[in-house]
């Protein structure tokens, strides 16, 4: 079994990166953004959504939650936080890449439909992929 590939998230400045203000960025209001009401958005009530009360949800008070004040939380202003704009000396390693790169990785795994869904959402949000 090959070793899992990890992605440095905080130092990435493209789509999905912590300092990025476009699609997938902390200040963006389109798909993947904090104010977006669809899948992956801050007001979405399913997994990964801001109103979701499980892991990764915005109202979740554990790691990765939007109201969480520790590493990875939406209101956290330090490394890995949604408002943090600088590089991280101790970067958070994500288990999947930023959305545009994730679509490419999915295509490599022959998961074309999933890649197309992500690419469509990114294009609809103005991301030039």
PDB file of C-alpha atoms in Angstrom, residues 5-114:
ATOM      1  CA  UNK A   5      -0.341  12.059  -0.202  1.00  0.00           C
ATOM      2  CA  UNK A   6      -0.888  15.069   2.047  1.00  0.00           C
ATOM      3  CA  UNK A   7      -1.461  18.620   0.860  1.00  0.00           C
ATOM      4  CA  UNK A   8      -0.140  21.757   2.539  1.00  0.00           C
ATOM      5  CA  UNK A   9      -3.277  23.901   2.812  1.00  0.00           C
ATOM      6  CA  UNK A  10      -2.252  27.077   4.626  1.00  0.00           C
ATOM      7  CA  UNK A  11       0.640  28.008   2.382  1.00  0.00           C
ATOM      8  CA  UNK A  12      -1.319  27.462  -0.847  1.00  0.00           C
ATOM      9  CA  UNK A  13      -2.488  30.784  -2.310  1.00  0.00           C
ATOM     10  CA  UNK A  14      -4.601  29.430  -5.188  1.00  0.00           C
ATOM     11  CA  UNK A  15      -8.273  28.289  -5.133  1.00  0.00           C
ATOM     12  CA  UNK A  16      -9.077  26.636  -1.825  1.00  0.00           C
ATOM     13  CA  UNK A  17      -6.066  28.125  -0.046  1.00  0.00           C
ATOM     14  CA  UNK A  18      -6.216  29.870   3.297  1.00  0.00           C
ATOM     15  CA  UNK A  19      -5.030  33.231   1.978  1.00  0.00           C
ATOM     16  CA  UNK A  20      -6.995  33.047  -1.284  1.00  0.00           C
ATOM     17  CA  UNK A  21     -10.032  35.324  -1.691  1.00  0.00           C
ATOM     18  CA  UNK A  22     -11.507  33.632  -4.797  1.00  0.00           C
ATOM     19  CA  UNK A  23     -13.480  30.354  -5.157  1.00  0.00           C
ATOM     20  CA  UNK A  24     -12.955  28.180  -2.111  1.00  0.00           C
ATOM     21  CA  UNK A  25     -11.322  30.987  -0.140  1.00  0.00           C
ATOM     22  CA  UNK A  26     -12.350  32.117   3.316  1.00  0.00           C
ATOM     23  CA  UNK A  27     -13.862  35.416   2.164  1.00  0.00           C
ATOM     24  CA  UNK A  28     -15.525  34.107  -1.006  1.00  0.00           C
ATOM     25  CA  UNK A  29     -19.353  33.958  -1.111  1.00  0.00           C
ATOM     26  CA  UNK A  30     -19.740  31.491  -4.015  1.00  0.00           C
ATOM     27  CA  UNK A  31     -19.525  27.653  -3.996  1.00  0.00           C
ATOM     28  CA  UNK A  32     -17.205  26.564  -1.220  1.00  0.00           C
ATOM     29  CA  UNK A  33     -17.355  29.984   0.429  1.00  0.00           C
ATOM     30  CA  UNK A  34     -18.576  30.844   3.889  1.00  0.00           C
ATOM     31  CA  UNK A  35     -21.844  32.473   2.787  1.00  0.00           C
ATOM     32  CA  UNK A  36     -22.706  29.914   0.098  1.00  0.00           C
ATOM     33  CA  UNK A  37     -25.922  27.969   0.751  1.00  0.00           C
ATOM     34  CA  UNK A  38     -25.138  24.905  -1.399  1.00  0.00           C
ATOM     35  CA  UNK A  39     -22.921  21.855  -0.771  1.00  0.00           C
ATOM     36  CA  UNK A  40     -19.761  22.786   1.071  1.00  0.00           C
ATOM     37  CA  UNK A  41     -21.053  26.247   1.954  1.00  0.00           C
ATOM     38  CA  UNK A  42     -21.232  27.922   5.328  1.00  0.00           C
ATOM     39  CA  UNK A  43     -25.035  27.808   5.517  1.00  0.00           C
ATOM     40  CA  UNK A  44     -25.347  24.291   4.091  1.00  0.00           C
ATOM     41  CA  UNK A  45     -26.941  21.844   6.520  1.00  0.00           C
ATOM     42  CA  UNK A  46     -25.242  18.662   5.248  1.00  0.00           C
ATOM     43  CA  UNK A  47     -21.732  17.306   5.921  1.00  0.00           C
ATOM     44  CA  UNK A  48     -19.131  20.041   5.665  1.00  0.00           C
ATOM     45  CA  UNK A  49     -21.720  22.830   5.861  1.00  0.00           C
ATOM     46  CA  UNK A  50     -21.688  25.770   8.239  1.00  0.00           C
ATOM     47  CA  UNK A  51     -24.941  24.869   9.980  1.00  0.00           C
ATOM     48  CA  UNK A  52     -23.999  21.198  10.181  1.00  0.00           C
ATOM     49  CA  UNK A  53     -23.475  20.096  13.759  1.00  0.00           C
ATOM     50  CA  UNK A  54     -21.083  17.218  13.009  1.00  0.00           C
ATOM     51  CA  UNK A  55     -17.356  17.238  12.173  1.00  0.00           C
ATOM     52  CA  UNK A  56     -16.431  20.046   9.786  1.00  0.00           C
ATOM     53  CA  UNK A  57     -19.640  22.005  10.341  1.00  0.00           C
ATOM     54  CA  UNK A  58     -19.730  25.726  11.063  1.00  0.00           C
ATOM     55  CA  UNK A  59     -21.666  25.356  14.311  1.00  0.00           C
ATOM     56  CA  UNK A  60     -19.588  22.386  15.371  1.00  0.00           C
ATOM     57  CA  UNK A  61     -17.545  23.247  18.429  1.00  0.00           C
ATOM     58  CA  UNK A  62     -14.808  20.664  17.875  1.00  0.00           C
ATOM     59  CA  UNK A  63     -11.800  20.717  15.504  1.00  0.00           C
ATOM     60  CA  UNK A  64     -12.675  22.102  12.074  1.00  0.00           C
ATOM     61  CA  UNK A  65     -15.908  23.784  13.178  1.00  0.00           C
ATOM     62  CA  UNK A  66     -16.742  27.364  12.213  1.00  0.00           C
ATOM     63  CA  UNK A  67     -17.190  28.541  15.797  1.00  0.00           C
ATOM     64  CA  UNK A  68     -14.204  26.582  17.026  1.00  0.00           C
ATOM     65  CA  UNK A  69     -11.465  28.897  18.250  1.00  0.00           C
ATOM     66  CA  UNK A  70      -8.590  26.426  17.911  1.00  0.00           C
ATOM     67  CA  UNK A  71      -6.553  25.368  14.846  1.00  0.00           C
ATOM     68  CA  UNK A  72      -8.715  24.960  11.747  1.00  0.00           C
ATOM     69  CA  UNK A  73     -11.703  26.857  13.128  1.00  0.00           C
ATOM     70  CA  UNK A  74     -13.529  29.472  11.055  1.00  0.00           C
ATOM     71  CA  UNK A  75     -13.129  32.221  13.642  1.00  0.00           C
ATOM     72  CA  UNK A  76      -9.559  31.282  14.480  1.00  0.00           C
ATOM     73  CA  UNK A  77      -7.117  33.987  13.397  1.00  0.00           C
ATOM     74  CA  UNK A  78      -3.942  31.935  13.673  1.00  0.00           C
ATOM     75  CA  UNK A  79      -2.433  29.262  11.404  1.00  0.00           C
ATOM     76  CA  UNK A  80      -5.127  27.300   9.600  1.00  0.00           C
ATOM     77  CA  UNK A  81      -7.907  29.736  10.497  1.00  0.00           C
ATOM     78  CA  UNK A  82     -10.384  31.146   7.991  1.00  0.00           C
ATOM     79  CA  UNK A  83      -9.209  34.731   8.496  1.00  0.00           C
ATOM     80  CA  UNK A  84      -5.500  33.972   8.566  1.00  0.00           C
ATOM     81  CA  UNK A  85      -3.693  35.508   5.586  1.00  0.00           C
ATOM     82  CA  UNK A  86      -0.057  34.598   6.132  1.00  0.00           C
ATOM     83  CA  UNK A  87       1.988  31.432   5.693  1.00  0.00           C
ATOM     84  CA  UNK A  88       2.122  28.833   8.412  1.00  0.00           C
ATOM     85  CA  UNK A  89       5.360  27.671   9.987  1.00  0.00           C
ATOM     86  CA  UNK A  90       3.531  24.516  11.031  1.00  0.00           C
ATOM     87  CA  UNK A  91       1.237  23.953   8.019  1.00  0.00           C
ATOM     88  CA  UNK A  92      -1.963  21.975   8.264  1.00  0.00           C
ATOM     89  CA  UNK A  93      -1.790  18.927   6.031  1.00  0.00           C
ATOM     90  CA  UNK A  94      -5.115  18.189   4.351  1.00  0.00           C
ATOM     91  CA  UNK A  95      -6.103  14.730   3.179  1.00  0.00           C
ATOM     92  CA  UNK A  96      -7.382  16.125  -0.104  1.00  0.00           C
ATOM     93  CA  UNK A  97      -6.082  18.992  -2.235  1.00  0.00           C
ATOM     94  CA  UNK A  98      -7.773  22.345  -2.899  1.00  0.00           C
ATOM     95  CA  UNK A  99     -10.910  21.917  -5.045  1.00  0.00           C
ATOM     96  CA  UNK A 100      -9.421  22.618  -8.525  1.00  0.00           C
ATOM     97  CA  UNK A 101      -6.569  20.195  -7.871  1.00  0.00           C
ATOM     98  CA  UNK A 102      -8.976  17.692  -6.285  1.00  0.00           C
ATOM     99  CA  UNK A 103     -10.920  17.529  -9.570  1.00  0.00           C
ATOM    100  CA  UNK A 104      -7.693  16.651 -11.398  1.00  0.00           C
ATOM    101  CA  UNK A 105      -6.875  13.949  -8.855  1.00  0.00           C
ATOM    102  CA  UNK A 106     -10.395  12.497  -9.186  1.00  0.00           C
ATOM    103  CA  UNK A 107      -9.977  12.278 -12.978  1.00  0.00           C
ATOM    104  CA  UNK A 108      -6.713  10.386 -12.455  1.00  0.00           C
ATOM    105  CA  UNK A 109      -8.716   7.879 -10.381  1.00  0.00           C
ATOM    106  CA  UNK A 110     -11.330   7.642 -13.182  1.00  0.00           C
ATOM    107  CA  UNK A 111     -13.938   9.356 -10.992  1.00  0.00           C
ATOM    108  CA  UNK A 112     -15.006  11.568 -13.900  1.00  0.00           C
ATOM    109  CA  UNK A 113     -18.562  12.353 -12.733  1.00  0.00           C
ATOM    110  CA  UNK A 114     -17.345  13.570  -9.356  1.00  0.00           C
TER     111      UNK A 114
END
